[in-house]
Coordinates of C-alpha atoms in Angstrom, one line a residue:
Chain I
M1 CA -82.2 128.7 124.4
D2 CA -80.9 127.5 127.6
I3 CA -78.3 124.9 127.8
Y4 CA -80.8 122.6 129.6
H5 CA -83.2 123.3 126.9
I6 CA -80.6 122.2 124.2
I7 CA -79.8 119.0 125.7
K8 CA -82.8 117.2 126.2
R9 CA -81.9 113.9 127.3
P10 CA -78.8 111.2 126.7
L11 CA -79.7 108.4 124.3
I12 CA -79.1 105.3 126.4
T13 CA -79.2 102.4 123.9
E14 CA -76.9 99.6 122.7
K15 CA -74.9 101.6 120.3
G16 CA -74.6 104.5 122.4
T17 CA -73.2 102.2 125.3
H18 CA -70.7 100.5 122.6
Q19 CA -69.7 104.1 121.3
S20 CA -69.3 105.5 124.9
S21 CA -67.1 102.3 125.6
V22 CA -64.6 102.2 122.7
T23 CA -62.2 105.2 122.2
H24 CA -62.4 107.5 119.0
E25 CA -58.8 106.6 117.8
E26 CA -59.0 102.9 117.4
T27 CA -62.5 102.9 116.1
R28 CA -62.4 106.1 113.5
W29 CA -62.6 104.2 110.6
K30 CA -65.6 102.3 111.7
V31 CA -69.6 103.2 111.3
A32 CA -70.1 103.5 114.8
R33 CA -66.9 105.4 116.0
G34 CA -66.1 105.4 119.7
G35 CA -65.6 107.9 122.2
S36 CA -69.1 109.4 121.4
Y37 CA -72.4 110.0 123.2
A38 CA -75.8 110.4 121.8
F39 CA -78.5 112.9 122.8
E40 CA -81.6 114.2 121.8
V41 CA -81.6 117.6 121.5
H42 CA -83.7 121.0 120.4
P43 CA -84.6 120.6 116.9
E44 CA -83.2 124.2 116.4
A45 CA -80.2 123.7 118.2
S46 CA -77.3 124.4 115.8
K47 CA -73.7 122.1 116.2
P48 CA -72.0 124.9 118.1
M49 CA -74.8 125.5 120.6
I50 CA -74.8 121.5 121.2
R51 CA -70.9 121.9 121.6
A52 CA -71.1 124.7 123.9
A53 CA -74.0 123.1 126.0
I54 CA -72.3 119.6 126.4
E55 CA -68.9 121.1 127.9
R56 CA -70.9 123.4 130.2
I57 CA -73.2 120.6 131.6
Y58 CA -70.5 117.6 131.6
N59 CA -67.5 119.8 131.7
V60 CA -65.7 118.0 129.1
K61 CA -64.0 118.9 125.9
V62 CA -66.0 118.0 122.6
L63 CA -63.9 116.9 119.4
N64 CA -66.8 117.0 116.6
V65 CA -70.4 117.2 116.8
R66 CA -73.0 115.2 114.4
T67 CA -76.7 115.8 113.9
A68 CA -79.4 114.3 112.5
V69 CA -83.0 114.9 112.1
R70 CA -85.4 112.0 112.9
H71 CA -88.3 112.4 110.9
G72 CA -91.8 111.4 113.0
K73 CA -93.5 107.9 112.0
R74 CA -97.0 108.1 110.5
R75 CA -99.4 106.8 113.3
R76 CA -103.1 105.8 112.8
Y77 CA -105.8 106.6 115.0
R78 CA -108.9 104.8 114.1
F79 CA -109.7 106.5 110.9
T80 CA -107.4 109.4 111.3
Y81 CA -103.8 109.5 110.4
G82 CA -101.0 111.6 112.3
N83 CA -97.4 112.3 112.5
Q84 CA -95.4 112.0 115.5
P85 CA -93.4 115.2 115.9
D86 CA -89.7 115.4 114.2
W87 CA -86.6 115.1 116.7
K88 CA -83.2 115.9 116.7
R89 CA -80.4 113.4 117.3
A90 CA -76.9 114.8 118.0
V91 CA -73.4 112.6 118.6
V92 CA -71.0 114.4 120.3
V93 CA -67.7 113.0 120.1
L94 CA -65.4 113.9 123.0
E95 CA -61.3 114.8 122.9
P96 CA -59.2 111.8 124.3
G97 CA -59.2 111.3 128.0
F98 CA -63.0 112.8 128.6
H99 CA -65.6 110.7 129.7
I100 CA -69.2 111.1 130.5
D101 CA -71.1 108.8 133.2
L102 CA -74.5 108.4 131.9
F103 CA -76.0 105.8 134.3
Chain E
M1 CA -93.4 102.4 125.8
A2 CA -94.9 99.2 125.3
K3 CA -91.4 98.0 125.8
K4 CA -90.6 99.9 128.6
K5 CA -93.7 98.0 130.5
S6 CA -93.0 94.9 129.8
A7 CA -89.4 95.3 131.6
T8 CA -91.0 95.2 135.0
P9 CA -92.9 91.9 134.8
E10 CA -89.9 90.2 133.4
L11 CA -88.5 90.7 136.8
D12 CA -91.1 89.6 138.7
N13 CA -91.4 86.4 136.7
T14 CA -87.8 86.0 136.5
H15 CA -88.0 86.0 140.5
E16 CA -90.7 84.4 141.4
H17 CA -90.1 81.1 139.6
E18 CA -86.5 80.8 139.8
G19 CA -85.6 77.6 138.2
H20 CA -88.1 77.9 135.9
E21 CA -86.4 80.2 133.4
H22 CA -83.9 77.5 132.2
H23 CA -86.7 75.7 130.5
D24 CA -88.4 77.7 127.9
H25 CA -91.4 75.7 126.7
D26 CA -90.9 76.9 123.1
H27 CA -92.8 73.9 121.5
E28 CA -96.5 75.1 120.4
H29 CA -98.1 71.7 120.5
N30 CA -99.0 70.2 123.9
H31 CA -96.8 67.8 125.3
D32 CA -98.8 67.1 128.3
H33 CA -96.3 64.2 129.9
A34 CA -93.0 66.2 128.7
H35 CA -94.8 69.1 130.4
D36 CA -95.3 67.4 133.6
H37 CA -92.2 65.9 133.8
D38 CA -90.3 69.5 133.0
H39 CA -92.0 70.7 136.0
A40 CA -91.3 68.0 138.1
H41 CA -87.7 68.2 137.2
D42 CA -87.6 72.3 137.9
H43 CA -89.3 71.4 141.5
T44 CA -86.8 69.2 142.5
H45 CA -83.7 71.4 141.2
E46 CA -85.4 74.4 143.0
Q47 CA -85.8 72.5 146.4
S48 CA -82.2 71.4 146.2
E49 CA -80.9 74.8 145.1
E50 CA -82.8 76.3 148.0
E51 CA -81.9 73.5 150.7
K52 CA -78.1 74.0 149.1
Q53 CA -78.4 77.9 149.9
I54 CA -79.9 77.2 153.4
A55 CA -76.7 74.9 154.2
R56 CA -74.4 77.4 152.5
L57 CA -75.9 80.1 155.0
K58 CA -75.8 78.1 158.1
E59 CA -72.2 77.7 157.4
A60 CA -71.6 81.2 157.2
I61 CA -74.0 83.0 159.5
R62 CA -73.3 84.0 163.1
V63 CA -76.4 83.4 165.5
E64 CA -76.3 84.6 169.2
L65 CA -79.2 83.3 171.5
A66 CA -80.6 84.8 174.6
D67 CA -83.3 83.4 176.8
I68 CA -86.1 86.2 177.5
G69 CA -88.8 84.2 179.2
T70 CA -90.4 81.0 179.6
L71 CA -89.6 79.0 176.1
R72 CA -88.8 82.5 174.7
K73 CA -85.7 83.4 172.7
K74 CA -84.4 86.2 171.5
M75 CA -81.9 85.5 168.4
T76 CA -79.4 87.7 166.5
V77 CA -78.6 86.4 163.2
T78 CA -75.8 88.1 161.3
V79 CA -75.5 87.7 157.7
P80 CA -71.8 88.4 156.1
R81 CA -71.4 90.7 153.4
E82 CA -69.9 88.2 151.3
V83 CA -73.1 86.2 151.2
I84 CA -75.3 89.2 150.2
S85 CA -73.0 90.1 147.4
E86 CA -72.8 86.7 146.3
R87 CA -76.7 86.3 146.3
L88 CA -77.1 90.1 144.7
N89 CA -74.6 89.4 141.7
D90 CA -76.2 86.2 141.1
Q91 CA -79.7 87.8 141.3
F92 CA -78.5 90.6 138.8
S93 CA -76.4 88.3 136.5
E94 CA -79.8 86.2 136.0
L95 CA -81.8 89.2 135.7
K96 CA -79.4 90.3 132.7
R97 CA -79.7 87.4 130.6
D98 CA -83.5 88.1 130.6
A99 CA -83.9 92.1 131.4
Q100 CA -85.5 93.7 128.5
I101 CA -84.7 97.5 128.6
P102 CA -85.6 99.9 125.7
G103 CA -82.5 100.6 123.3
F104 CA -80.9 97.3 124.0
R105 CA -81.4 93.9 122.5
K106 CA -82.6 91.2 125.2
G107 CA -80.0 90.5 127.4
R108 CA -77.5 93.3 126.0
A109 CA -78.3 95.7 128.7
P110 CA -74.8 96.7 130.7
M111 CA -74.9 95.2 134.3
A112 CA -74.7 99.0 135.5
L113 CA -77.9 99.9 133.9
V114 CA -79.4 97.1 135.1
E115 CA -78.4 97.3 138.5
K116 CA -79.7 101.1 138.4
R117 CA -82.9 100.1 137.2
F118 CA -83.9 97.2 138.9
G119 CA -81.6 97.7 142.1
H120 CA -84.6 98.7 144.2
D121 CA -86.6 95.6 143.5
V122 CA -84.0 93.0 143.7
N123 CA -83.0 94.5 146.9
L124 CA -86.6 94.3 148.2
Q125 CA -86.8 91.0 147.0
L126 CA -83.7 89.6 148.4
S127 CA -84.3 91.2 151.7
S128 CA -87.3 88.9 152.2
Q129 CA -85.5 86.1 150.6
M130 CA -82.9 86.7 152.9
L131 CA -84.8 87.0 156.1
T132 CA -86.4 83.8 155.5
S133 CA -83.9 81.6 154.4
S134 CA -81.3 83.2 157.2
Y135 CA -83.9 82.4 159.6
L136 CA -84.3 78.9 158.8
A137 CA -80.6 78.5 158.5
A138 CA -80.4 79.9 162.1
V139 CA -83.3 77.7 163.6
E140 CA -81.4 74.5 161.8
K141 CA -77.9 75.8 163.0
E142 CA -79.2 76.1 166.4
N143 CA -81.3 73.0 166.4
L144 CA -84.5 74.7 167.6
K145 CA -87.9 73.4 167.7
T146 CA -90.0 76.9 167.2
L147 CA -93.8 77.6 167.4
G148 CA -95.5 79.4 164.9
D149 CA -93.7 82.7 163.3
P150 CA -90.9 84.7 165.2
L151 CA -91.6 88.8 166.0
I152 CA -88.8 90.8 164.5
W153 CA -87.1 93.9 165.7
T154 CA -87.2 96.7 162.9
R155 CA -87.4 100.0 162.4
N156 CA -89.7 101.8 160.4
P157 CA -88.3 104.1 158.2
K158 CA -91.7 106.1 158.1
A159 CA -92.0 106.6 161.4
T160 CA -90.2 109.7 163.6
D161 CA -88.9 108.2 165.9
E162 CA -85.7 105.8 165.7
A163 CA -86.9 103.4 168.2
E164 CA -87.0 99.7 166.9
Q165 CA -90.5 97.7 167.1
L166 CA -91.1 94.3 167.6
V167 CA -93.4 93.4 164.6
S168 CA -94.7 90.4 162.6
V169 CA -92.9 88.8 159.9
E170 CA -95.1 90.5 157.1
Q171 CA -94.6 94.0 158.7
A172 CA -91.0 93.6 158.9
L173 CA -90.7 92.4 155.0
E174 CA -92.0 95.7 154.6
F175 CA -89.2 97.4 156.2
I176 CA -86.3 95.5 156.1
R177 CA -83.6 96.3 153.5
L178 CA -80.4 94.9 153.0
P179 CA -77.4 97.4 153.7
S180 CA -75.5 98.7 150.9
S181 CA -72.3 97.8 152.7
G182 CA -71.3 95.8 155.3
D183 CA -72.6 92.9 157.0
W184 CA -76.5 92.4 157.8
S185 CA -77.8 92.0 161.4
Y186 CA -81.3 91.6 162.8
S187 CA -82.9 90.3 165.8
C188 CA -85.9 88.3 166.4
E189 CA -88.2 86.6 169.3
L190 CA -89.3 83.1 169.3
E191 CA -91.2 80.8 170.9
V192 CA -89.6 77.2 171.2
R193 CA -91.6 73.8 171.6
P194 CA -91.8 72.9 175.3
E195 CA -89.5 69.7 176.3
F196 CA -91.5 67.6 178.7
E197 CA -92.1 63.4 179.8
L198 CA -95.1 61.6 178.8
P199 CA -96.8 59.6 181.6
P200 CA -97.4 55.8 181.0
L201 CA -99.9 55.4 178.4
E202 CA -100.4 51.7 178.9
N203 CA -102.9 50.5 181.4
V204 CA -104.2 53.6 182.3
E205 CA -106.9 53.2 184.8
I206 CA -110.7 54.8 183.1
R207 CA -113.8 54.1 184.3
D208 CA -116.2 52.2 181.9
P209 CA -119.9 52.6 182.3
L210 CA -121.8 49.8 182.4
I211 CA -124.7 49.9 179.8
E212 CA -127.9 48.3 180.9
I213 CA -131.3 48.9 179.4
S214 CA -134.1 48.4 181.7
A215 CA -137.9 47.8 181.0
E216 CA -138.3 51.0 182.7
D217 CA -136.2 53.1 180.0
I218 CA -137.6 51.3 177.2
E219 CA -141.2 52.3 178.9
K220 CA -140.2 56.3 179.2
Q221 CA -139.0 56.0 175.6
I222 CA -142.1 54.9 174.5
E223 CA -144.1 57.6 176.5
R224 CA -141.7 60.0 175.2
L225 CA -142.8 58.8 171.5
R226 CA -146.5 59.0 172.5
A227 CA -146.3 62.6 174.1
M228 CA -144.4 63.6 170.6
R229 CA -147.3 61.8 168.6
G230 CA -150.1 63.3 170.8
R231 CA -152.5 66.0 170.6
Y232 CA -154.2 68.8 172.5
E233 CA -157.7 68.8 172.8
P234 CA -160.1 71.4 174.3
Q235 CA -161.4 70.9 177.9
P236 CA -164.2 73.7 178.2
D237 CA -165.5 72.2 181.2
G238 CA -162.5 70.5 183.0
A239 CA -160.2 72.0 185.4
L240 CA -156.5 72.9 185.1
Q241 CA -154.2 69.9 185.7
A242 CA -150.5 70.0 185.5
D243 CA -149.0 70.0 181.9
D244 CA -152.3 71.0 180.6
L245 CA -152.0 73.5 177.8
L246 CA -153.6 77.1 179.0
V247 CA -155.0 79.8 176.4
G248 CA -155.5 83.2 178.4
R249 CA -155.1 86.7 179.2
I250 CA -151.6 87.1 180.5
R251 CA -150.5 90.2 182.5
I252 CA -147.3 90.3 184.1
T253 CA -146.3 93.3 186.5
V254 CA -143.2 94.2 188.8
G255 CA -144.8 96.9 191.3
E256 CA -146.5 99.6 189.0
Q257 CA -144.8 98.3 185.9
V258 CA -146.5 96.5 183.3
L259 CA -143.9 93.9 181.7
L260 CA -146.4 92.0 179.6
E261 CA -150.3 92.3 178.5
E262 CA -151.4 89.8 176.1
E263 CA -154.5 88.0 175.0
N264 CA -154.6 84.6 173.9
G265 CA -151.1 83.7 175.4
Q266 CA -150.3 79.7 175.6
L267 CA -148.5 78.4 178.4
A268 CA -147.7 74.9 179.7
V269 CA -149.1 74.4 183.1
R270 CA -145.2 73.6 184.9
P271 CA -142.5 75.6 186.5
Q272 CA -141.1 77.9 183.3
R273 CA -139.7 81.2 182.3
Y274 CA -142.1 83.6 180.0
A275 CA -141.4 86.4 178.8
G276 CA -137.9 86.3 180.7
I277 CA -139.8 85.9 184.1
M278 CA -139.4 82.8 185.8
M279 CA -142.6 81.4 187.3
E280 CA -141.7 78.5 189.8
K281 CA -145.3 78.1 191.5
L282 CA -147.2 78.2 188.1
G283 CA -148.1 74.8 188.2
N284 CA -149.4 74.7 191.9
D285 CA -150.9 78.1 191.7
L286 CA -153.2 77.4 188.9
A287 CA -154.2 73.7 189.6
G288 CA -158.0 73.2 189.5
A289 CA -158.9 76.7 187.7
K290 CA -161.6 76.7 185.4
V291 CA -162.1 78.5 182.1
G292 CA -162.9 82.1 183.2
E293 CA -161.6 82.3 186.1
T294 CA -158.7 84.9 187.0
R295 CA -155.8 83.3 189.2
T296 CA -152.4 85.1 190.0
T297 CA -148.7 83.6 190.7
V298 CA -145.4 85.0 192.0
G299 CA -142.7 85.1 189.3
Q300 CA -138.9 86.4 189.8
V301 CA -136.9 88.5 187.7
P302 CA -133.6 86.7 187.3
N303 CA -130.4 88.1 187.3
D304 CA -129.8 88.2 183.4
Y305 CA -132.9 90.0 183.0
T306 CA -132.7 92.7 180.0
N307 CA -133.9 95.5 182.4
E308 CA -131.0 95.8 185.0
S309 CA -133.2 97.7 187.6
L310 CA -135.7 95.0 187.7
R311 CA -133.5 92.2 188.2
G312 CA -134.1 90.3 191.9
Q313 CA -137.4 92.0 192.0
S314 CA -140.9 89.6 192.4
A315 CA -143.3 89.8 189.7
S316 CA -147.0 89.4 190.0
V317 CA -148.3 87.2 186.9
E318 CA -152.3 87.5 186.5
I319 CA -153.7 84.9 184.4
T320 CA -157.5 84.8 183.0
L321 CA -158.1 81.4 181.7
Q322 CA -159.9 81.6 178.3
D323 CA -159.3 77.9 177.2
I324 CA -157.5 74.6 178.5
K325 CA -156.0 72.2 176.2
R326 CA -154.9 68.6 177.1
L327 CA -152.4 66.3 175.5
L328 CA -154.0 63.3 174.5
L329 CA -151.7 60.4 173.7
P330 CA -152.5 57.8 171.4
E331 CA -153.1 54.4 171.9
I332 CA -150.2 51.9 171.4
N333 CA -151.8 50.2 168.3
E334 CA -151.3 48.9 165.1
E335 CA -151.5 52.5 163.5
F336 CA -149.3 53.9 166.1
L337 CA -146.6 51.1 165.7
Q338 CA -147.0 51.5 162.0
S339 CA -146.0 55.2 162.0
L340 CA -143.3 54.2 163.9
G341 CA -142.4 51.4 161.3
C342 CA -142.9 48.5 163.4
T343 CA -145.4 45.9 163.1
N344 CA -145.9 44.7 167.0
R345 CA -144.8 46.0 170.5
Q346 CA -141.8 43.6 170.5
E347 CA -140.4 44.9 167.9
L348 CA -140.6 48.6 168.7
E349 CA -139.1 47.8 172.0
E350 CA -136.1 46.3 170.5
W351 CA -135.7 48.9 168.3
I352 CA -135.7 51.4 171.3
K353 CA -133.4 49.0 172.9
S354 CA -130.8 48.8 170.1
N355 CA -131.2 52.9 169.9
L356 CA -130.8 53.3 173.4
E357 CA -127.6 51.0 173.3
S358 CA -126.2 52.5 170.8
Y359 CA -126.7 56.3 172.3
R360 CA -125.2 55.0 175.6
L361 CA -122.4 53.3 174.0
D362 CA -121.6 56.6 172.0
D363 CA -121.8 58.5 175.5
A364 CA -119.7 55.8 177.0
Q365 CA -116.8 56.5 174.8
N366 CA -117.1 60.1 175.1
Q367 CA -116.8 59.5 178.9
K368 CA -113.8 57.5 178.5
R369 CA -112.3 59.9 176.2
E370 CA -112.7 63.1 178.6
Q371 CA -111.0 60.7 181.0
V372 CA -108.0 60.4 179.0
Y373 CA -108.2 64.1 177.9
K374 CA -107.7 64.7 181.8
Y375 CA -105.4 61.9 182.5
L376 CA -103.1 63.4 180.0
T377 CA -103.5 67.2 181.1
T378 CA -102.9 66.4 184.5
H379 CA -100.1 63.9 184.2
C380 CA -98.2 66.1 181.8
Q381 CA -96.0 68.7 183.2
I382 CA -95.5 71.2 180.5
D383 CA -94.4 75.2 180.6
L384 CA -96.3 77.0 178.1
P385 CA -94.9 79.8 176.1
E386 CA -96.6 83.0 177.3
R387 CA -97.5 84.5 174.1
L388 CA -98.6 81.0 172.3
S389 CA -101.0 80.5 175.2
Q390 CA -102.1 84.4 175.2
R391 CA -103.1 84.4 172.0
Q392 CA -105.1 80.7 172.4
A393 CA -106.8 82.4 175.4
D394 CA -107.8 85.8 173.3
R395 CA -108.9 83.7 170.2
I396 CA -110.9 81.5 172.8
A397 CA -112.2 84.7 174.8
A398 CA -113.2 86.5 171.8
R399 CA -115.1 83.2 170.3
R400 CA -117.3 83.4 173.3
I401 CA -118.0 87.0 173.9
L402 CA -119.2 86.9 169.8
D403 CA -121.2 83.8 171.0
L404 CA -123.1 86.1 174.1
A405 CA -123.5 88.7 171.7
R406 CA -125.0 86.5 169.0
R407 CA -127.8 84.9 171.7
G408 CA -128.8 88.6 172.5
V409 CA -127.0 89.4 175.7
P410 CA -127.1 93.0 176.0
E411 CA -123.3 94.6 175.4
S412 CA -123.2 95.9 178.9
E413 CA -123.7 92.5 180.1
V414 CA -121.2 91.0 178.4
M415 CA -118.7 93.4 178.9
K416 CA -119.2 92.9 182.7
Q417 CA -118.8 89.3 182.5
A418 CA -115.6 89.9 179.9
D419 CA -113.4 89.3 183.0
A420 CA -114.7 86.1 184.0
I421 CA -114.7 84.8 180.4
K422 CA -111.3 85.8 179.9
V423 CA -110.1 83.9 183.1
G424 CA -111.9 81.2 181.8
A425 CA -110.7 81.2 178.5
Q426 CA -107.1 81.4 180.0
A427 CA -107.8 78.2 181.8
D428 CA -109.0 76.5 178.7
A429 CA -106.6 77.5 176.6
I430 CA -103.7 76.1 178.8
N431 CA -105.6 72.7 178.6
D432 CA -106.0 73.1 174.8
L433 CA -102.3 73.7 174.3
K434 CA -101.2 71.1 176.7
L435 CA -103.4 68.5 174.8
Q436 CA -101.7 69.7 171.5
F437 CA -98.8 69.5 172.6
V438 CA -99.2 65.7 174.3
F439 CA -100.8 64.5 171.3
E440 CA -98.3 65.8 169.3
K441 CA -95.5 64.1 171.1
I442 CA -97.4 60.9 171.3
G443 CA -98.3 61.1 167.4
E444 CA -94.4 61.2 166.9
Q445 CA -93.7 58.5 169.4
W446 CA -96.0 55.9 168.1
E447 CA -95.8 56.9 164.6
I448 CA -99.3 57.6 164.0
E449 CA -100.3 58.1 160.1
V450 CA -103.3 59.3 159.0
G451 CA -104.3 58.3 155.6
E452 CA -106.3 60.1 152.7
E453 CA -108.8 57.7 152.9
E454 CA -109.8 58.5 156.8
I455 CA -109.8 62.0 156.1
N456 CA -112.3 61.1 153.0
S457 CA -114.2 59.0 155.2
Q458 CA -114.6 62.0 157.8
I459 CA -115.6 64.3 155.2
A460 CA -118.2 61.7 153.8
A461 CA -119.4 61.9 157.1
I462 CA -119.5 65.5 157.2
A463 CA -121.1 65.6 154.2
Q464 CA -123.8 63.3 155.2
R465 CA -124.8 65.2 158.3
Q466 CA -125.3 68.2 156.3
N467 CA -126.6 66.9 153.5
R468 CA -124.7 68.3 151.0
R469 CA -122.1 66.9 148.4
F470 CA -118.8 65.4 149.4
D471 CA -116.9 67.2 146.9
R472 CA -118.3 70.6 148.2
V473 CA -117.4 70.2 151.6
R474 CA -114.1 69.0 150.9
D475 CA -113.5 72.1 148.9
E476 CA -114.6 74.0 151.6
L477 CA -112.3 72.8 154.1
I478 CA -109.6 73.1 152.0
R479 CA -110.5 76.6 151.3
S480 CA -110.9 77.7 154.9
Q481 CA -107.7 75.9 155.4
S482 CA -109.4 73.4 157.8
L483 CA -108.0 69.9 156.6
E484 CA -105.3 70.4 158.8
A485 CA -107.3 70.4 162.0
L486 CA -109.2 67.5 160.4
Y487 CA -105.9 65.7 160.2
I488 CA -105.5 66.7 163.7
H489 CA -108.7 65.5 164.8
V490 CA -108.2 62.2 163.4
R491 CA -104.7 61.7 164.6
D492 CA -106.0 62.6 168.1
E493 CA -108.9 60.3 168.2
K494 CA -106.8 57.3 166.8
I495 CA -104.4 58.1 169.8
V496 CA -107.2 58.3 172.5
D497 CA -108.7 54.9 170.8
R498 CA -105.2 53.3 171.4
I499 CA -104.9 54.5 174.8
I500 CA -108.4 53.3 175.6
T501 CA -107.6 49.9 174.0
S502 CA -104.7 49.3 176.6
A503 CA -106.2 50.6 179.5
N504 CA -107.3 49.0 182.6
L505 CA -111.4 49.5 182.2
V506 CA -113.2 49.4 185.4
K507 CA -116.8 48.9 185.2
T508 CA -118.8 51.3 187.0
E509 CA -122.8 52.5 187.3
P510 CA -123.5 55.2 184.7
D511 CA -123.4 58.6 186.0
D512 CA -126.9 59.8 185.0
K513 CA -129.1 57.6 183.3
D514 CA -131.6 60.4 182.6
T515 CA -129.5 62.3 180.3
E516 CA -130.7 60.1 177.2
Q517 CA -132.0 61.6 174.3
K518 CA -134.9 60.7 172.0
P519 CA -133.8 57.2 170.5
S520 CA -134.7 58.2 167.1
K521 CA -132.0 61.4 167.2
K522 CA -128.7 60.3 167.1
K523 CA -126.3 62.4 169.3
K524 CA -124.7 65.0 166.9
K525 CA -120.6 64.7 166.7
D526 CA -118.6 67.6 167.3
T527 CA -116.0 68.0 165.0
G528 CA -117.5 67.9 161.9
D529 CA -119.6 70.8 162.0
E530 CA -117.0 72.7 163.8
H531 CA -114.7 72.5 160.9
T532 CA -117.2 73.3 158.4
G533 CA -119.3 75.9 160.4
A534 CA -116.0 77.6 160.8

């Protein structure tokens, strides 16, 4: 799998912006740990694959990768029910001193 | 997705109604009074904000002025970077408070993201705002009295060549963008009001035509009324006389070419134009003719005849009489008088006299007005801006050419006359503009004010003439933006009337007594119909 297929897009959210603006060291005991960046990744991408891809794309050193599969929501169209697709979210913690400029 | 969509209208809203965003009307029930109050407050707040901004800009900007023709200037305005940055910051910080971006709560998105997302729109909006406000500030700073909108030198980003073009403000707003760094500078060309001295406006010598209604005038009017109520009687054995109506076979030829051949054509026996051919001798040549007789008269093909090749040639008009009809005038008896709403002849004469008097009074007043216009245009030395007078002349010429086309004059003929029309339009445009400036200056000097009731009475007069409802006419005037023209018309009339009141009136014989109209028909005024007809 190509690295650009592994990393689909960065997730620019309020929580993500906060996490990227504080350091990992000073917030490691909190839920929203700093120094980390969220991405939507390929559902079959593994943590080592994500780590390698991020290091290649952004030229940074990755400390840790956490992943979560977000289940698609149930949606109704008229009388038919359907599901949005599941997607994988990865939170990448960078080594101290590294930074990704997302916007 | 829904959230994404809402972000852009949010931006538009924020900028279009600056000053409103601080006052959210959260209450659901209607407090009309309070609501109105809030808006009024917002409006003054907005105005003072804008005035403050222009005052600040006035101090900050640098302006260079150069003369480039009669009453024409080139103005270069430089807006310092600090002002632009300050305005950008203001815009973004306001925007940040309300921006709704997916993934962020309202107002929590970081500034960099807001700038990236809305930067283009803000730049677009700010550039148009800055262009307008800096232009106004520059005009105020240099104390210029401008005419119309300026033309702005801009470079079209889509055009292949790098040359700057002189474009209207609307076009310039499409092209102009604020620079990302450094001061912002633009040049524009504008026209300024002419400075001139007014001639003396008191004791202007004006000829005042005497108004006298003679018995002869009244008699002529009675004859006219009789003619209007007369009927044509066939005269099978009579001979043709002047002003009779002939019915017959009419054949018009020019050389070998037959222009017209018709049965039962009707013609009054007097010099006239029929089927485009001028027949001067019709009355003389046909006098005494009887039914069944064929007579020939000579006509002339006029110079505006549709077929160019025939112009100026003589035409032969052959008429075979089939019937003669003569106008029988009604007797002036009780029935005739009653049909005119009078009980006796004396009453009819008085009615005609009063109508003639009012018509001639109107006419005399118009003549006096014309004299005032002439006096003002000849006694004021005004240099006019070339572009403005050219625009006005073009408008007048276009209107006249359209009029000709509407009257059925062929296009080739219109094109031939176009040059003459344009020259005439130029002279008229100059006079119009001169009068416009003169009246404006007199209006300011005499502090002439036009009240709403005066405008309303004018609208009511138009409505009455057109037999329409007052509010419909008013709405139409507002829609066609003619209300201002009506205001100017009323103001000009007031000025002219005041000049006439204080003028030195010299009683003179009327110029032309025979120009009178039917006494029952009131002369059509020129203003109202012009405005609504537009």
